[in-house]
mmCIF file of C-alpha atoms in Angstrom:
data_model
loop_
_atom_site.group_PDB
_atom_site.id
_atom_site.type_symbol
_atom_site.label_atom_id
_atom_site.label_comp_id
_atom_site.label_asym_id
_atom_site.label_seq_id
_atom_site.Cartn_x
_atom_site.Cartn_y
_atom_site.Cartn_z
ATOM 1 C CA MET A 823 65.268 92.811 61.865
ATOM 2 C CA SER A 824 63.274 90.586 64.150
ATOM 3 C CA ILE A 825 64.426 89.073 67.407
ATOM 4 C CA VAL A 826 62.441 85.960 68.306
ATOM 5 C CA HIS A 827 62.480 84.637 71.829
ATOM 6 C CA ARG A 828 60.992 81.322 72.918
ATOM 7 C CA SER A 829 61.139 79.664 76.284
ATOM 8 C CA SER A 830 59.226 76.854 77.885
ATOM 9 C CA PHE A 831 60.773 76.073 81.236
ATOM 10 C CA PRO A 832 59.068 74.841 84.419
ATOM 11 C CA PHE A 833 60.946 77.497 86.419
ATOM 12 C CA GLN A 834 60.916 81.289 86.164
ATOM 13 C CA LEU A 835 63.182 82.549 83.383
ATOM 14 C CA TYR A 836 64.543 86.096 83.349
ATOM 15 C CA THR A 837 66.182 87.364 80.189
ATOM 16 C CA THR A 838 67.299 90.726 78.869
ATOM 17 C CA VAL A 839 67.175 91.708 75.205
ATOM 18 C CA ILE A 840 69.282 94.697 74.180
ATOM 19 C CA VAL A 841 67.937 96.477 71.112
ATOM 20 C CA THR A 842 70.526 98.449 69.145
ATOM 21 C CA HIS A 843 68.335 99.857 66.353
ATOM 22 C CA ALA A 844 64.855 101.405 66.516
ATOM 23 C CA HIS A 845 63.624 99.300 63.571
ATOM 24 C CA PHE A 846 64.029 96.028 65.492
ATOM 25 C CA VAL A 847 60.973 93.947 66.435
ATOM 26 C CA VAL A 848 60.876 91.579 69.423
ATOM 27 C CA ASN A 849 58.558 88.569 69.075
ATOM 28 C CA SER A 850 57.996 86.200 71.997
ATOM 29 C CA TYR A 851 56.358 82.933 70.968
ATOM 30 C CA LYS A 852 55.059 80.250 73.349
ATOM 31 C CA CYS A 853 56.959 81.622 76.340
ATOM 32 C CA GLU A 854 55.936 80.321 79.749
ATOM 33 C CA ASN A 855 56.940 81.597 83.192
ATOM 34 C CA ALA A 856 59.293 84.162 81.670
ATOM 35 C CA THR A 857 60.229 87.748 82.433
ATOM 36 C CA ILE A 858 61.650 89.536 79.421
ATOM 37 C CA GLN A 859 63.267 92.945 79.810
ATOM 38 C CA ILE A 860 63.871 94.844 76.577
ATOM 39 C CA LYS A 861 66.405 97.672 76.741
ATOM 40 C CA GLY A 862 66.417 100.311 74.036
ATOM 41 C CA LYS A 863 63.851 101.852 71.713
ATOM 42 C CA LEU A 864 62.296 99.423 69.230
ATOM 43 C CA LYS A 865 59.640 99.261 66.521
ATOM 44 C CA SER A 866 57.231 96.825 68.187
ATOM 45 C CA VAL A 867 56.766 94.015 70.697
ATOM 46 C CA THR A 868 54.620 90.901 70.141
ATOM 47 C CA LEU A 869 53.624 88.177 72.592
ATOM 48 C CA ASP A 870 52.040 85.192 70.854
ATOM 49 C CA SER A 871 50.715 82.148 72.737
ATOM 50 C CA CYS A 872 52.518 83.106 75.953
ATOM 51 C CA SER A 873 51.475 82.145 79.466
ATOM 52 C CA LYS A 874 52.385 83.715 82.832
ATOM 53 C CA CYS A 875 54.873 86.103 81.214
ATOM 54 C CA ASN A 876 56.062 89.582 82.097
ATOM 55 C CA VAL A 877 57.501 91.989 79.534
ATOM 56 C CA ILE A 878 59.157 95.271 80.406
ATOM 57 C CA PHE A 879 60.233 97.560 77.585
ATOM 58 C CA GLU A 880 61.312 101.162 77.245
ATOM 59 C CA SER A 881 59.625 102.689 74.172
ATOM 60 C CA ALA A 882 57.968 101.208 71.103
ATOM 61 C CA ILE A 883 57.558 103.329 67.982
ATOM 62 C CA SER A 884 54.584 101.383 66.638
ATOM 63 C CA SER A 885 52.791 99.046 69.046
ATOM 64 C CA CYS A 886 52.705 96.195 71.511
ATOM 65 C CA GLU A 887 50.572 93.233 70.501
ATOM 66 C CA VAL A 888 49.360 90.371 72.706
ATOM 67 C CA VAL A 889 47.713 87.413 70.959
ATOM 68 C CA ASN A 890 46.467 83.989 72.188
ATOM 69 C CA SER A 891 48.025 84.501 75.604
ATOM 70 C CA LYS A 892 47.089 83.929 79.252
ATOM 71 C CA ARG A 893 48.012 85.840 82.414
ATOM 72 C CA VAL A 894 50.539 88.281 80.986
ATOM 73 C CA GLN A 895 51.805 91.583 82.353
ATOM 74 C CA ILE A 896 53.333 94.295 80.191
ATOM 75 C CA GLN A 897 55.085 97.435 81.331
ATOM 76 C CA SER A 898 56.118 100.329 79.125
ATOM 77 C CA THR A 899 58.591 102.601 80.926
ATOM 78 C CA GLY A 900 58.501 105.032 78.008
ATOM 79 C CA ILE A 901 56.003 105.563 75.208
ATOM 80 C CA CYS A 902 53.947 103.024 73.276
ATOM 81 C CA PRO A 903 51.215 104.584 71.122
ATOM 82 C CA SER A 904 49.094 101.455 70.715
ATOM 83 C CA PHE A 905 48.362 98.163 72.457
ATOM 84 C CA SER A 906 46.492 95.403 70.639
ATOM 85 C CA ILE A 907 45.061 92.575 72.762
ATOM 86 C CA ASP A 908 43.440 89.660 70.895
ATOM 87 C CA LYS A 909 42.198 86.282 72.176
ATOM 88 C CA THR A 910 43.879 86.813 75.531
ATOM 89 C CA ASP A 911 42.690 85.909 79.033
ATOM 90 C CA GLY A 912 44.304 88.036 81.713
ATOM 91 C CA CYS A 913 46.387 91.003 80.611
ATOM 92 C CA LEU A 914 47.638 93.808 82.845
ATOM 93 C CA VAL A 915 49.306 96.790 81.155
ATOM 94 C CA TYR A 916 51.358 99.261 83.209
ATOM 95 C CA LEU A 917 51.713 102.661 81.534
ATOM 96 C CA SER A 918 54.380 105.263 82.169
ATOM 97 C CA LYS A 919 53.509 108.844 83.004
ATOM 98 C CA GLU A 920 54.411 109.943 79.451
ATOM 99 C CA ALA A 921 52.183 107.310 77.820
ATOM 100 C CA THR A 922 48.927 107.863 79.708
ATOM 101 C CA SER A 923 47.583 110.603 77.447
ATOM 102 C CA ILE A 924 48.640 109.192 74.060
ATOM 103 C CA THR A 925 48.177 105.413 74.279
ATOM 104 C CA ASN A 926 45.176 103.656 72.761
ATOM 105 C CA PHE A 927 43.956 100.080 73.148
ATOM 106 C CA VAL A 928 42.372 97.842 70.531
ATOM 107 C CA THR A 929 40.864 94.640 71.950
ATOM 108 C CA SER A 930 39.069 91.618 70.542
ATOM 109 C CA LYS A 931 37.842 88.339 72.069
ATOM 110 C CA SER A 932 39.734 88.985 75.316
ATOM 111 C CA THR A 933 38.891 88.910 79.016
ATOM 112 C CA GLU A 934 40.336 90.191 82.306
ATOM 113 C CA MET A 935 42.137 93.182 80.785
ATOM 114 C CA ASN A 936 43.336 95.972 83.085
ATOM 115 C CA ILE A 937 45.375 99.146 82.774
ATOM 116 C CA SER A 938 47.532 100.507 85.598
ATOM 117 C CA TRP A 939 48.965 104.029 85.723
ATOM 118 C CA PHE A 940 50.227 106.592 88.207
ATOM 119 C CA ASP A 941 47.687 109.336 88.906
ATOM 120 C CA GLU A 942 49.630 112.572 89.378
ATOM 121 C CA LYS A 943 46.668 114.395 90.908
ATOM 122 C CA MET A 944 45.970 111.759 93.557
ATOM 123 C CA GLN A 945 49.644 110.732 93.898
ATOM 124 C CA GLU A 946 48.794 107.027 93.755
ATOM 125 C CA GLN A 947 48.836 104.064 91.422
ATOM 126 C CA LYS A 948 45.439 103.412 89.811
ATOM 127 C CA GLU A 949 44.042 100.416 87.981
ATOM 128 C CA ALA A 950 40.933 100.107 85.830
ATOM 129 C CA PRO A 951 39.412 97.357 83.676
ATOM 130 C CA ILE A 952 39.072 97.592 79.921
ATOM 131 C CA PRO A 953 35.354 96.969 79.278
ATOM 132 C CA GLU A 954 34.411 93.538 77.942
ATOM 133 C CA GLN A 955 30.658 94.040 77.791
ATOM 134 C CA PHE A 956 28.776 96.459 75.545
ATOM 135 C CA VAL A 957 25.157 97.354 74.846
ATOM 136 C CA HIS A 958 24.224 97.634 71.163
ATOM 137 C CA ARG A 959 21.059 99.278 69.868
ATOM 138 C CA LEU A 960 19.493 99.911 66.496
ATOM 139 C CA VAL A 961 18.780 103.667 66.373
ATOM 140 C CA ASN A 962 17.401 105.300 63.215
ATOM 141 C CA GLY A 963 18.836 102.592 60.981
ATOM 142 C CA SER A 964 22.322 102.632 62.569
ATOM 143 C CA ILE A 965 23.828 100.448 65.262
ATOM 144 C CA THR A 966 25.103 102.295 68.325
ATOM 145 C CA SER A 967 27.392 100.777 70.952
ATOM 146 C CA ASP A 968 27.870 101.861 74.539
ATOM 147 C CA VAL A 969 29.862 100.436 77.409
ATOM 148 C CA SER A 970 27.691 98.358 79.745
ATOM 149 C CA ASP A 971 26.507 99.965 82.983
ATOM 150 C CA LEU A 972 28.719 97.482 84.841
ATOM 151 C CA TYR A 973 31.694 99.779 84.191
ATOM 152 C CA HIS A 974 30.136 103.057 85.359
#
């Protein structure tokens, strides 16, 4: 089952979606100036062509995908094993304590991506960019890729 949410209002919209089954999918399409809170465990979350949106969800079994969006913030209060960010300008992902060691990120054609998490050792909130620039070399007939020195 898929729950599709669309909003395009000049003012800030706050809505809550209650998920009753873990196989549900929440898709937000062309939302602007919206805050969407998703309560309950679900299969996945997708933001497509959204602008200035915030999404807060508990746990996703599969993934959270952001596509063709601008200035979005996503917070997982539980576990989300994978985030996919494609063709997006400005994405901040807040991870829960449980998700920091198991979550992976797949990105493509995106800029201004950051991850925020609570550092237990330092007892403070940390934020770091997802690298956008890489150095590629041809070494012994194979292409190698390394993160640019800008991120070290």
